[in-house]
XYZ file of C-alpha atoms in Angstrom:
774
model
C 74.239 79.221 126.582
C 77.398 78.574 128.544
C 79.659 81.262 129.947
C 81.662 83.225 127.405
C 85.053 81.764 126.525
C 85.708 84.164 123.705
C 89.164 85.340 124.665
C 90.373 82.184 126.428
C 92.814 79.944 124.589
C 91.167 77.233 122.524
C 92.253 73.975 124.141
C 92.185 70.956 121.885
C 91.080 68.660 124.737
C 88.050 70.793 125.557
C 87.066 70.999 121.898
C 87.407 67.214 121.569
C 85.144 66.711 124.605
C 82.480 68.946 123.079
C 82.622 67.049 119.811
C 82.296 63.713 121.675
C 79.228 64.960 123.563
C 77.706 66.151 120.289
C 78.388 62.743 118.765
C 76.830 60.960 121.769
C 73.544 62.867 121.627
C 73.435 62.673 117.830
C 73.799 58.871 117.949
C 71.221 58.639 120.737
C 68.736 60.796 118.831
C 69.298 58.891 115.577
C 69.051 55.428 117.173
C 65.917 56.448 119.070
C 64.339 57.710 115.871
C 65.152 54.430 114.094
C 63.587 52.478 116.985
C 60.491 54.695 116.879
C 60.113 54.107 113.147
C 60.462 50.344 113.826
C 57.506 50.619 116.236
C 59.662 50.074 119.330
C 58.665 53.045 121.533
C 60.313 51.476 124.596
C 63.732 51.375 122.891
C 63.343 54.868 121.418
C 62.433 56.338 124.808
C 65.385 54.606 126.456
C 67.793 55.850 123.782
C 66.566 59.457 123.938
C 66.552 59.456 127.748
C 70.064 57.970 127.978
C 71.528 60.554 125.611
C 69.813 63.413 127.444
C 71.034 62.112 130.788
C 74.672 62.039 129.609
C 74.513 65.653 128.407
C 72.657 66.755 131.575
C 75.329 65.169 133.790
C 78.074 66.966 131.863
C 76.159 70.252 132.050
C 75.550 69.994 135.803
C 79.270 69.364 136.320
C 80.104 72.456 134.248
C 77.564 74.572 136.187
C 79.143 73.459 139.493
C 82.633 74.412 138.219
C 81.334 77.806 137.011
C 79.698 78.582 140.351
C 82.950 77.632 142.090
C 84.683 80.312 139.991
C 81.845 82.766 140.760
C 80.751 82.781 137.122
C 77.101 82.597 136.163
C 75.286 82.114 132.869
C 72.177 80.656 131.319
C 73.318 77.032 131.587
C 70.744 76.671 134.368
C 67.869 77.101 131.883
C 69.277 74.320 129.709
C 69.637 72.075 132.775
C 66.070 72.804 133.898
C 64.734 72.078 130.404
C 66.544 68.746 130.115
C 65.712 67.744 133.681
C 62.060 68.706 133.214
C 61.861 66.714 129.974
C 63.175 63.611 131.724
C 60.756 64.027 134.647
C 57.718 64.592 132.409
C 58.603 61.804 130.030
C 59.243 64.183 127.091
C 62.325 62.233 126.072
C 62.368 63.411 122.448
C 62.171 67.019 123.633
C 65.019 66.412 126.084
C 67.245 64.950 123.388
C 66.482 67.855 121.022
C 67.398 70.343 123.784
C 70.585 68.352 124.467
C 71.456 68.360 120.766
C 70.693 72.061 120.609
C 72.928 72.729 123.597
C 75.924 70.689 122.397
C 75.444 71.863 118.811
C 75.374 75.488 119.963
C 78.645 74.990 121.820
C 80.246 73.417 118.759
C 78.967 76.216 116.512
C 80.247 78.855 118.916
C 83.689 77.240 118.980
C 83.721 77.079 115.189
C 82.748 80.733 114.910
C 85.391 81.801 117.414
C 88.142 79.740 115.766
C 87.303 81.250 112.399
C 87.146 84.758 113.838
C 90.566 84.320 115.548
C 92.248 82.968 112.432
C 94.425 86.046 111.766
C 95.404 86.374 115.439
C 96.416 82.750 115.970
C 98.376 82.809 112.705
C 100.913 85.095 114.402
C 101.423 82.669 117.276
C 101.646 79.649 114.997
C 104.498 81.256 113.040
C 106.798 81.822 116.010
C 110.173 80.309 115.031
C 111.549 77.704 117.463
C 115.099 77.074 116.186
C 117.722 79.070 114.310
C 120.962 78.350 112.436
C 123.814 80.167 114.233
C 127.515 80.291 113.380
C 129.843 79.323 116.221
C 133.590 78.775 115.735
C 133.040 78.766 111.976
C 130.479 75.983 112.224
C 126.733 76.195 111.633
C 124.695 74.959 114.600
C 120.976 74.478 115.152
C 120.089 76.246 118.406
C 116.928 77.259 120.210
C 115.775 80.782 119.375
C 115.918 81.613 123.096
C 119.709 81.083 122.991
C 120.320 83.825 120.425
C 122.127 86.935 121.646
C 122.867 90.353 120.096
C 125.883 90.057 117.794
C 125.229 86.438 116.780
C 125.726 85.623 113.095
C 122.651 83.777 111.800
C 121.817 82.014 108.554
C 118.186 82.405 107.425
C 117.311 79.811 104.784
C 114.650 80.042 102.113
C 111.166 79.759 103.617
C 112.319 80.280 107.213
C 110.924 82.938 109.539
C 113.468 85.536 110.691
C 113.946 84.655 114.392
C 115.157 88.003 115.810
C 115.615 91.609 114.703
C 118.934 92.362 113.033
C 120.740 93.571 109.920
C 121.607 91.893 106.623
C 125.328 91.062 106.521
C 125.981 90.335 102.851
C 123.979 90.328 99.648
C 120.269 91.003 99.378
C 117.444 89.522 101.454
C 114.032 89.101 99.812
C 111.437 89.112 102.589
C 107.713 88.426 102.752
C 106.375 90.897 105.347
C 102.677 90.081 104.819
C 102.249 88.553 108.295
C 103.291 91.820 109.940
C 102.344 94.551 107.474
C 99.808 93.022 105.088
C 102.023 94.042 102.134
C 101.366 91.588 99.312
C 104.725 91.794 97.496
C 108.140 90.804 98.912
C 110.570 93.584 99.812
C 114.347 93.710 99.377
C 116.788 94.465 102.156
C 120.397 95.118 101.184
C 123.580 94.692 103.166
C 123.460 96.733 106.356
C 119.696 97.297 106.192
C 117.470 96.109 109.058
C 115.279 93.000 108.967
C 112.400 92.399 111.343
C 111.653 89.191 113.196
C 108.517 87.424 112.019
C 109.092 88.111 108.323
C 109.659 85.143 105.993
C 112.655 84.665 103.722
C 111.124 84.537 100.237
C 114.462 84.437 98.405
C 117.850 82.778 98.700
C 119.473 82.126 102.062
C 121.167 85.152 103.626
C 123.248 85.914 106.662
C 122.242 88.436 109.286
C 123.675 89.894 112.471
C 121.301 89.705 115.455
C 120.497 93.048 117.069
C 118.223 91.718 119.829
C 117.544 88.602 121.769
C 114.396 86.667 120.898
C 112.504 88.004 123.914
C 113.259 91.618 122.929
C 112.503 91.237 119.216
C 109.701 92.898 117.317
C 107.909 89.628 116.726
C 108.039 88.594 120.369
C 106.523 91.948 121.351
C 103.706 91.441 118.840
C 103.078 87.937 120.155
C 102.794 89.335 123.680
C 100.245 91.842 122.409
C 98.287 89.040 120.758
C 98.249 87.056 123.978
C 96.970 90.136 125.809
C 94.211 90.502 123.216
C 93.153 86.894 123.632
C 93.221 87.024 127.441
C 91.024 90.136 127.721
C 87.276 90.132 128.157
C 85.171 92.879 126.599
C 82.992 95.073 128.832
C 80.248 94.454 126.316
C 80.418 90.718 127.019
C 80.088 91.420 130.755
C 77.096 93.600 129.879
C 75.622 90.584 128.100
C 76.137 88.546 131.271
C 74.134 91.172 133.195
C 71.354 90.965 130.599
C 71.443 87.206 131.072
C 70.375 87.539 134.727
C 67.305 89.553 133.746
C 66.483 87.144 130.963
C 66.713 84.216 133.383
C 64.272 85.964 135.750
C 61.796 86.577 132.898
C 62.093 82.957 131.798
C 61.430 81.536 135.256
C 58.539 83.976 135.823
C 56.845 83.031 132.532
C 57.415 79.314 133.070
C 56.114 79.443 136.622
C 53.158 81.628 135.657
C 52.155 79.360 132.763
C 52.266 76.319 135.072
C 50.322 78.101 137.850
C 47.587 79.478 135.590
C 47.077 76.421 133.381
C 47.986 73.735 135.843
C 50.014 72.091 133.051
C 53.702 71.532 133.756
C 54.204 70.842 130.046
C 53.690 74.547 129.291
C 56.463 75.506 131.721
C 58.712 73.000 129.985
C 57.909 74.517 126.571
C 58.836 77.986 127.899
C 62.146 76.695 129.265
C 62.920 74.902 126.000
C 62.413 78.038 123.879
C 64.706 80.021 126.229
C 67.539 77.495 125.795
C 70.256 78.427 124.895
C 70.195 82.225 124.780
C 71.348 84.004 121.567
C 72.362 86.906 123.782
C 75.386 84.961 125.015
C 76.167 83.571 121.568
C 75.948 86.736 119.506
C 78.006 89.296 121.438
C 81.310 87.393 121.735
C 81.166 86.127 118.148
C 80.575 89.651 116.765
C 83.268 91.223 118.957
C 85.942 88.636 118.151
C 84.988 88.873 114.479
C 85.654 92.615 114.616
C 89.007 92.090 116.344
C 89.899 89.555 113.644
C 88.945 91.898 110.804
C 91.131 94.603 112.350
C 94.020 92.121 112.504
C 93.536 91.355 108.807
C 93.886 95.103 108.162
C 97.151 95.228 110.117
C 95.572 96.687 113.285
C 96.042 94.736 116.525
C 93.225 95.452 119.007
C 93.972 94.289 122.556
C 90.577 92.817 123.317
C 86.906 93.542 122.831
C 86.833 96.403 125.335
C 89.218 98.422 123.160
C 87.168 97.594 120.071
C 83.955 98.788 121.739
C 85.630 102.012 122.908
C 86.852 102.718 119.366
C 83.211 103.034 118.334
C 82.534 105.633 121.057
C 85.486 108.027 120.556
C 84.574 111.735 120.331
C 88.019 113.405 120.562
C 91.215 112.350 118.803
C 94.622 113.665 119.921
C 97.381 113.132 117.369
C 101.125 113.285 117.827
C 102.965 114.989 114.975
C 106.210 113.185 114.153
C 105.632 109.646 112.927
C 101.846 110.004 113.139
C 100.651 112.976 111.080
C 104.047 113.069 109.387
C 105.956 110.125 107.955
C 108.565 110.224 110.705
C 111.486 109.952 108.278
C 113.571 112.581 106.551
C 112.887 112.715 102.801
C 114.643 114.669 100.076
C 112.410 117.530 98.944
C 114.776 119.765 96.944
C 118.243 119.771 95.349
C 120.279 122.791 94.289
C 123.576 122.432 92.415
C 126.113 124.568 90.621
C 125.034 125.470 87.129
C 127.889 123.425 85.644
C 126.809 120.240 87.471
C 123.828 117.951 87.046
C 121.824 117.889 90.319
C 121.321 114.131 90.005
C 125.084 113.669 89.638
C 125.633 115.661 92.843
C 123.065 113.451 94.578
C 124.792 110.326 93.237
C 128.175 111.421 94.587
C 126.766 112.330 98.018
C 124.723 109.136 98.328
C 127.648 106.987 97.194
C 129.771 108.365 100.015
C 126.916 108.101 102.541
C 126.458 104.364 101.897
C 128.875 103.607 104.702
C 127.156 105.826 107.253
C 124.373 104.734 109.612
C 123.177 108.287 110.267
C 119.463 108.760 109.579
C 120.084 111.661 107.166
C 122.721 109.683 105.293
C 120.278 106.796 104.881
C 117.655 109.252 103.597
C 120.034 110.503 100.881
C 120.903 106.952 99.868
C 117.200 106.067 99.690
C 116.476 109.155 97.561
C 119.236 108.226 95.117
C 117.991 104.657 94.779
C 114.401 105.842 94.249
C 115.687 107.857 91.304
C 117.481 104.855 89.864
C 121.004 106.228 90.328
C 123.933 103.799 90.249
C 125.981 104.336 93.378
C 129.741 103.896 93.359
C 131.760 102.227 96.097
C 133.516 104.816 98.328
C 137.156 104.556 99.341
C 139.027 106.106 102.217
C 135.839 107.084 104.036
C 136.193 108.970 107.310
C 133.146 109.932 109.348
C 132.848 112.462 112.138
C 129.857 111.303 114.156
C 126.888 113.601 113.670
C 128.848 116.037 111.462
C 129.710 114.545 108.089
C 131.721 112.152 105.959
C 134.706 112.528 103.648
C 136.099 110.089 101.106
C 136.822 109.448 97.446
C 134.230 108.644 94.769
C 135.327 107.976 91.173
C 138.682 109.626 91.883
C 137.174 112.795 93.366
C 137.500 113.986 96.964
C 133.953 114.311 98.294
C 132.702 115.805 101.558
C 129.068 115.496 102.712
C 127.603 116.994 105.883
C 126.163 120.061 107.555
C 127.181 123.653 106.844
C 129.888 123.865 109.504
C 131.450 120.573 108.434
C 131.533 121.283 104.698
C 132.243 125.022 104.813
C 135.506 124.319 106.684
C 136.671 122.229 103.688
C 135.780 124.497 100.727
C 136.695 127.788 99.201
C 134.117 130.547 99.590
C 132.376 131.386 96.320
C 129.270 133.252 95.199
C 127.495 129.908 95.019
C 128.435 128.993 98.604
C 127.110 132.351 99.830
C 123.888 131.741 97.891
C 123.527 128.279 99.426
C 124.086 129.636 102.921
C 120.949 131.752 102.536
C 119.027 129.064 100.634
C 119.235 126.468 103.413
C 117.698 128.723 106.067
C 114.203 127.264 106.098
C 112.071 126.197 109.041
C 111.216 122.509 109.273
C 114.025 121.329 107.005
C 117.470 119.790 107.385
C 120.216 120.910 105.006
C 123.037 118.688 103.754
C 125.883 120.064 101.629
C 128.170 118.240 99.215
C 131.618 119.408 98.141
C 133.655 118.062 95.243
C 137.440 118.560 95.167
C 137.296 121.420 97.672
C 134.492 123.358 95.960
C 130.819 123.344 96.952
C 128.904 121.219 94.452
C 125.370 121.480 95.788
C 122.991 121.186 98.701
C 119.970 119.107 99.656
C 116.936 119.992 101.720
C 115.260 117.152 103.644
C 112.070 117.272 105.679
C 109.631 115.045 107.523
C 106.646 115.395 105.213
C 102.963 115.031 106.057
C 101.649 111.544 105.266
C 99.886 111.454 101.885
C 96.744 109.990 103.483
C 96.575 112.491 106.386
C 93.975 114.790 104.816
C 91.528 112.016 103.951
C 92.049 110.406 107.379
C 91.011 113.582 109.212
C 87.938 114.019 106.989
C 86.886 110.409 107.508
C 87.406 110.652 111.279
C 84.810 113.422 111.392
C 82.467 111.354 109.242
C 82.892 108.497 111.762
C 81.544 110.667 114.590
C 84.696 112.357 115.938
C 83.830 115.906 117.070
C 87.286 117.268 117.871
C 90.814 116.660 116.481
C 93.827 118.029 118.386
C 97.516 118.035 117.442
C 99.806 117.582 120.464
C 103.538 117.725 119.771
C 106.871 118.501 121.331
C 107.945 120.401 118.204
C 108.147 124.168 117.922
C 104.891 126.119 117.816
C 105.425 127.604 114.348
C 105.943 124.156 112.796
C 102.809 122.788 114.435
C 100.723 125.800 113.436
C 101.835 125.410 109.828
C 100.078 122.015 109.825
C 96.897 123.491 111.258
C 96.770 125.985 108.402
C 95.979 123.286 105.817
C 94.909 120.176 107.744
C 91.814 121.654 109.394
C 92.711 120.739 112.978
C 90.535 122.074 115.804
C 93.469 122.863 118.092
C 97.269 122.705 118.179
C 99.385 122.432 121.331
C 103.165 122.467 120.821
C 106.455 122.285 122.756
C 105.024 119.646 125.096
C 106.722 117.298 127.531
C 105.368 113.740 128.052
C 103.523 114.736 131.218
C 101.942 117.677 129.365
C 100.332 115.313 126.857
C 98.774 113.350 129.708
C 97.230 116.555 131.088
C 95.786 117.344 127.655
C 94.187 113.900 127.513
C 92.543 114.530 130.903
C 91.368 117.998 129.876
C 89.790 116.774 126.633
C 87.923 113.916 128.339
C 85.070 116.227 129.410
C 83.723 116.158 125.841
C 83.594 112.341 125.674
C 85.924 109.352 125.226
C 89.420 110.380 124.070
C 91.735 108.584 121.664
C 95.471 109.315 121.697
C 97.558 108.351 118.665
C 101.359 108.354 118.851
C 104.506 106.365 118.172
C 107.303 107.467 120.472
C 108.420 106.672 123.994
C 107.303 110.165 124.995
C 103.755 109.276 123.926
C 103.473 106.179 126.152
C 102.081 107.965 129.257
C 99.379 109.695 127.204
C 98.539 106.454 125.384
C 98.027 104.733 128.723
C 95.941 107.612 130.090
C 93.581 107.864 127.104
C 90.335 105.928 126.854
C 91.852 104.380 123.727
C 95.593 104.560 123.100
C 96.661 103.862 119.515
C 100.339 103.227 118.713
C 101.881 103.506 115.267
C 103.804 100.307 115.884
C 105.338 99.655 112.454
C 108.348 101.852 113.254
C 107.366 103.188 116.673
C 108.913 102.573 120.061
C 108.168 99.382 121.947
C 107.055 101.405 124.977
C 104.235 103.041 123.012
C 103.037 99.680 121.697
C 103.034 98.186 125.189
C 101.068 101.127 126.631
C 98.499 101.300 123.829
C 95.165 99.525 123.510
C 95.446 99.397 119.713
C 98.631 98.926 117.666
C 98.764 99.744 113.953
C 101.279 97.238 112.564
C 101.274 98.775 109.069
C 102.920 102.152 108.469
C 99.588 103.622 107.334
C 97.527 106.138 109.316
C 94.375 105.367 107.294
C 94.144 101.961 108.997
C 93.000 103.889 112.086
C 89.805 104.866 110.250
C 89.393 101.271 109.090
C 89.554 100.077 112.713
C 86.951 102.626 113.826
C 84.614 101.639 110.989
C 85.003 97.952 111.867
C 84.342 98.738 115.548
C 81.114 100.595 114.701
C 79.918 97.769 112.494
C 80.819 94.983 114.952
C 79.057 96.721 117.843
C 75.940 97.380 115.761
C 75.819 93.768 114.573
C 76.236 92.486 118.143
C 73.340 94.634 119.349
C 71.198 93.626 116.358
C 71.766 89.957 117.160
C 70.992 90.477 120.844
C 67.757 92.388 120.291
C 66.606 90.118 117.493
C 67.392 86.922 119.416
C 65.872 88.108 122.674
C 62.769 89.426 120.915
C 62.163 86.180 119.040
C 62.819 84.123 122.170
C 60.390 86.168 124.272
C 57.725 85.927 121.534
C 58.171 82.154 121.415
C 58.064 81.911 125.200
C 54.750 83.807 125.299
C 53.319 81.529 122.619
C 54.421 78.490 124.618
C 53.003 79.920 127.851
C 49.566 80.216 126.196
C 49.797 76.673 124.920
C 50.381 77.366 121.218
C 53.719 75.532 121.100
C 54.579 72.074 122.350
C 58.018 71.422 123.905
C 59.247 69.709 120.715
C 58.071 72.587 118.513
C 59.639 75.082 120.934
C 62.954 73.241 120.832
C 63.025 73.344 117.039
C 62.039 77.028 117.022
C 64.802 77.982 119.464
C 67.357 76.047 117.437
C 66.453 78.186 114.424
C 66.663 81.396 116.508
C 70.158 80.529 117.767
C 71.455 79.687 114.303
C 70.110 82.992 112.927
C 71.706 84.960 115.797
C 75.128 83.354 115.293
C 75.080 83.716 111.515
C 74.085 87.363 111.872
C 76.960 87.936 114.316
C 79.370 86.327 111.842
C 78.539 89.138 109.415
C 81.065 91.170 111.403
C 83.784 89.053 109.724
C 82.699 90.168 106.271
C 83.187 93.354 104.316
C 79.953 95.180 103.428
C 81.707 96.854 100.480
C 81.985 93.425 98.862
C 78.263 93.442 98.185
C 78.186 96.867 96.608
C 79.426 98.129 93.294
C 82.549 99.915 94.440
C 85.908 101.073 93.179
C 88.914 99.354 94.733
C 92.532 98.476 94.100
C 94.247 95.206 94.982
C 97.250 95.824 97.292
C 99.683 94.564 94.641
C 98.363 97.089 92.114
C 98.619 99.902 94.659
C 102.262 99.032 95.331
C 102.955 99.017 91.593
C 101.318 102.441 91.088
C 103.273 103.956 93.968
C 106.495 102.504 92.521
C 105.697 104.069 89.133
C 105.333 107.480 90.757
C 108.638 107.089 92.608
C 110.336 106.114 89.357
C 109.109 109.356 87.760
C 110.365 111.674 90.509
C 113.630 112.269 88.668
C 111.570 113.589 85.725
C 109.675 115.972 88.004
C 112.964 117.052 89.624
C 114.380 117.763 86.183
C 111.616 120.340 85.626
C 112.918 122.341 88.594
C 116.561 121.846 87.699
C 116.016 122.983 84.115
C 114.155 126.062 85.355
C 117.157 127.003 87.478
C 119.741 126.236 84.802
C 118.205 128.248 81.954
C 118.216 131.315 84.178
C 121.994 131.570 83.724
C 122.644 129.540 80.575
C 123.947 131.318 77.477
C 121.205 131.900 74.917
C 122.709 129.435 72.477
C 122.487 126.556 74.999
C 118.886 127.137 76.121
C 117.461 125.548 72.977
C 119.304 122.251 73.579
C 118.392 122.232 77.276
C 114.700 122.628 76.443
C 114.864 120.036 73.679
C 116.313 117.487 76.088
C 113.620 118.249 78.664
C 110.868 118.112 76.030
C 112.069 114.701 74.877
C 112.278 113.429 78.458
C 108.708 114.514 79.232
C 107.337 112.927 76.063
C 109.305 109.739 76.552
C 108.446 109.106 80.208
C 105.841 111.428 81.762
C 103.186 111.672 79.042
C 103.039 107.905 78.322
C 102.449 107.310 82.043
C 99.600 109.845 82.127
C 98.032 108.430 78.957
C 98.212 104.899 80.332
C 96.473 106.011 83.539
C 93.729 107.788 81.586
C 93.198 105.074 78.976
C 93.617 101.927 81.086
C 93.580 102.501 84.864
C 90.856 105.163 85.170
C 88.332 103.365 82.889
C 88.876 100.174 84.871
C 88.212 101.995 88.145
C 85.218 103.879 86.729
C 83.655 100.605 85.569
C 83.668 99.362 89.177
C 82.418 102.634 90.661
C 78.855 103.545 91.522
C 79.234 106.849 89.598
C 80.506 106.845 85.999
C 82.125 110.295 86.388
C 84.460 109.206 89.200
C 88.053 110.439 88.675
C 86.917 113.059 86.157
C 88.996 115.653 88.026
C 92.095 113.487 87.693
C 91.536 113.129 83.961
C 91.288 116.916 83.753
C 94.698 117.167 85.425
C 96.095 114.820 82.759
C 94.757 117.142 80.099
C 96.403 120.149 81.753
C 99.773 118.376 81.995
C 99.582 117.425 78.319
C 98.575 120.984 77.392
C 101.501 122.500 79.239
C 103.983 120.076 77.678
C 102.579 121.038 74.270
C 103.005 124.718 75.220
C 106.634 124.025 76.128
C 107.181 122.478 72.699
C 105.605 125.519 71.024
C 107.718 127.961 73.035
C 110.862 126.001 72.228
C 110.135 126.048 68.513
C 109.351 129.771 68.628
C 112.832 130.673 69.876
C 114.839 132.873 67.571
C 118.108 131.816 66.000
C 120.056 133.504 68.792
C 118.064 131.998 71.666
C 115.344 133.366 73.906
C 114.650 137.007 74.551
C 114.287 138.085 78.215
C 110.503 137.883 77.830
C 110.696 134.382 76.333
C 113.075 133.216 79.063
C 110.646 134.494 81.702
C 107.700 132.799 79.969
C 109.572 129.479 79.788
C 110.483 129.618 83.471
C 106.883 130.485 84.414
C 105.614 127.548 82.360
C 108.093 125.089 83.877
C 107.287 126.210 87.430
C 103.583 125.673 86.729
C 104.138 122.281 85.099
C 106.233 121.101 88.054
C 103.629 122.296 90.564
C 100.668 120.674 88.846
C 102.540 117.400 88.306
C 103.608 117.139 91.946
C 100.081 117.997 93.110
C 98.569 115.482 90.703
C 100.874 112.707 91.922
C 99.972 113.522 95.541
C 96.243 113.490 94.722
C 96.517 110.176 92.918
C 98.453 108.633 95.803
C 95.798 109.729 98.308
C 92.985 108.391 96.104
C 94.773 105.094 95.416
C 95.393 104.482 99.121
C 91.780 105.283 99.914
C 90.571 102.851 97.265
C 92.905 100.102 98.479
C 91.723 100.576 102.055
C 88.063 100.074 101.084
C 88.595 96.353 100.561
């Protein structure tokens, strides 16, 4: 076939020319056949010969252009076959070869356009104009004219032109093009919006934070263009195979002619070798794999990176933003016994609404996840990096670190207790004071991603021999991850140049993959055989340096990309070996005189179609043909939202445990009754619904009927412990719990909280794994 154009842009003019040539030979072949049926062999021969000559002239021109660019392919075999057919008077054979050649080109273009569908969709959605306010008037301007600080109106259905922040109201955005998330997300006033997302709600105003050329979407488009301009080493390997195949073809054709003395046999050999499925199959399979990765939210910069993904033996992982979520999350709240912990969180988050500090945003997010109604602050004053003061609901509130808050409160037994409580490695403490007295404290941490454990297990199953954690964090924090993640090695307190040296040192065991998200990871990403950037929230420098960019904030998509790479490479090789084997068998049959040129042409047409269709299997999902458990993305998002909505119930287990330690005996009964009612009203119905509706639905799709049995057992244990709480509560004496009963209640609540949190984490990991199998 012709030289590979897999990663070149698809020009409409070139495609039109190919379709015209296909139409010309099709008309010539059809008209010649009609003339032959009408017993006019002279007209049929003229028609077939004319059509073949047109295609041969076009092909010879293309060969000359290719040789001028020092490119070489198997076009020469097609030219020899058509030229030989014209010289030997095998006009029907020549027209079939010409149809085969032009039809193969058209089929290849179709396959490549289909395989690039997800990639080109990004380019097609680039916004060209934007509505900008200037002197109070709304003007339509080119996106290139936008500057940081411009006030922009984004109307319903429009693509956000640049990165920025929502000015007023709420923006409802469809982020599917960038993240693959099926449901729209909401961005409130002051929250960031990303270029390339689509406004799925009412018009909103935003403040530009970047120019168009520096925006997230523009960076992604540049990555796409890099992916389309690259050429895979495997395709170049196919070109080298093509030279050997050409030599075999010419040797067999010449030998058949020399031994038999019949030039017709040489023509039959040439016809069967035209065009070669080797050149068709590899690029189609590789681009199909790149396209499937794009559909998963993983941008692979060309076929070479995809092939290398399938060969990786060592994976080096950064910690923050890669193994961990990269964002501070609330993990524990402690309040005075006379205050509700959720009320303390509400007051702190209400005041923090006006702050842009990352910890303040984390507290606000935690409050909203728990469904708390935040009040508008007044008189807010912020000391950068220290804390905020202001009034909430008539109370003077202070939120910040220990030094900031302790300078504004009276020392009490509770403040001394909190001072010791916040001393934990790997956490950030935030204190909240109300009217000059410490009200409570919050611990925040960058938690390990829920899918991290399954990702590491699946990496080993995919052929990775060694997994290393390389981080700039303190050694004790890194080693704490190794204790439960099963890493082979941990290297901590690294500088950027140190990570590059680790990449070089690990390369002796085989190809190395580096996964990171920060600017400090960029040198190591560039040095690795495959650099993978967590690009959803990572630095632009890491995305530019990497070979693979994960556009979705999900580490498990890395395993998806590796699986797709393995499958695409295997399918490409299958197509090559199958096509070459069938072609060589046909050529031998033709050399011995068992196939005529016309029969050989028809046989080779069938071989090429089979090779291309087999290569297109790389676009599909093999799980689709098996009985498998899976979750639609929308259902996964709903299940995760349900768990977030129940976190206040799980928090209440801990808060009640702490409160009853100091509550008077007469108040313990009411406290437990309220908790019992809360658990039966919200937690148990959720668990029953999972066990009676969700789990049976998943089991019915699974290959094993006992799938999720362990999760059902956890439901039973949660229900049993809630029943035990009810029994303990009813067994309390008239004067409240005895010391032994109080201890038993606290032990039960600690256990119930632990098993519920663990169960939620297990379900989240399983749900994400099931969603990723699609």
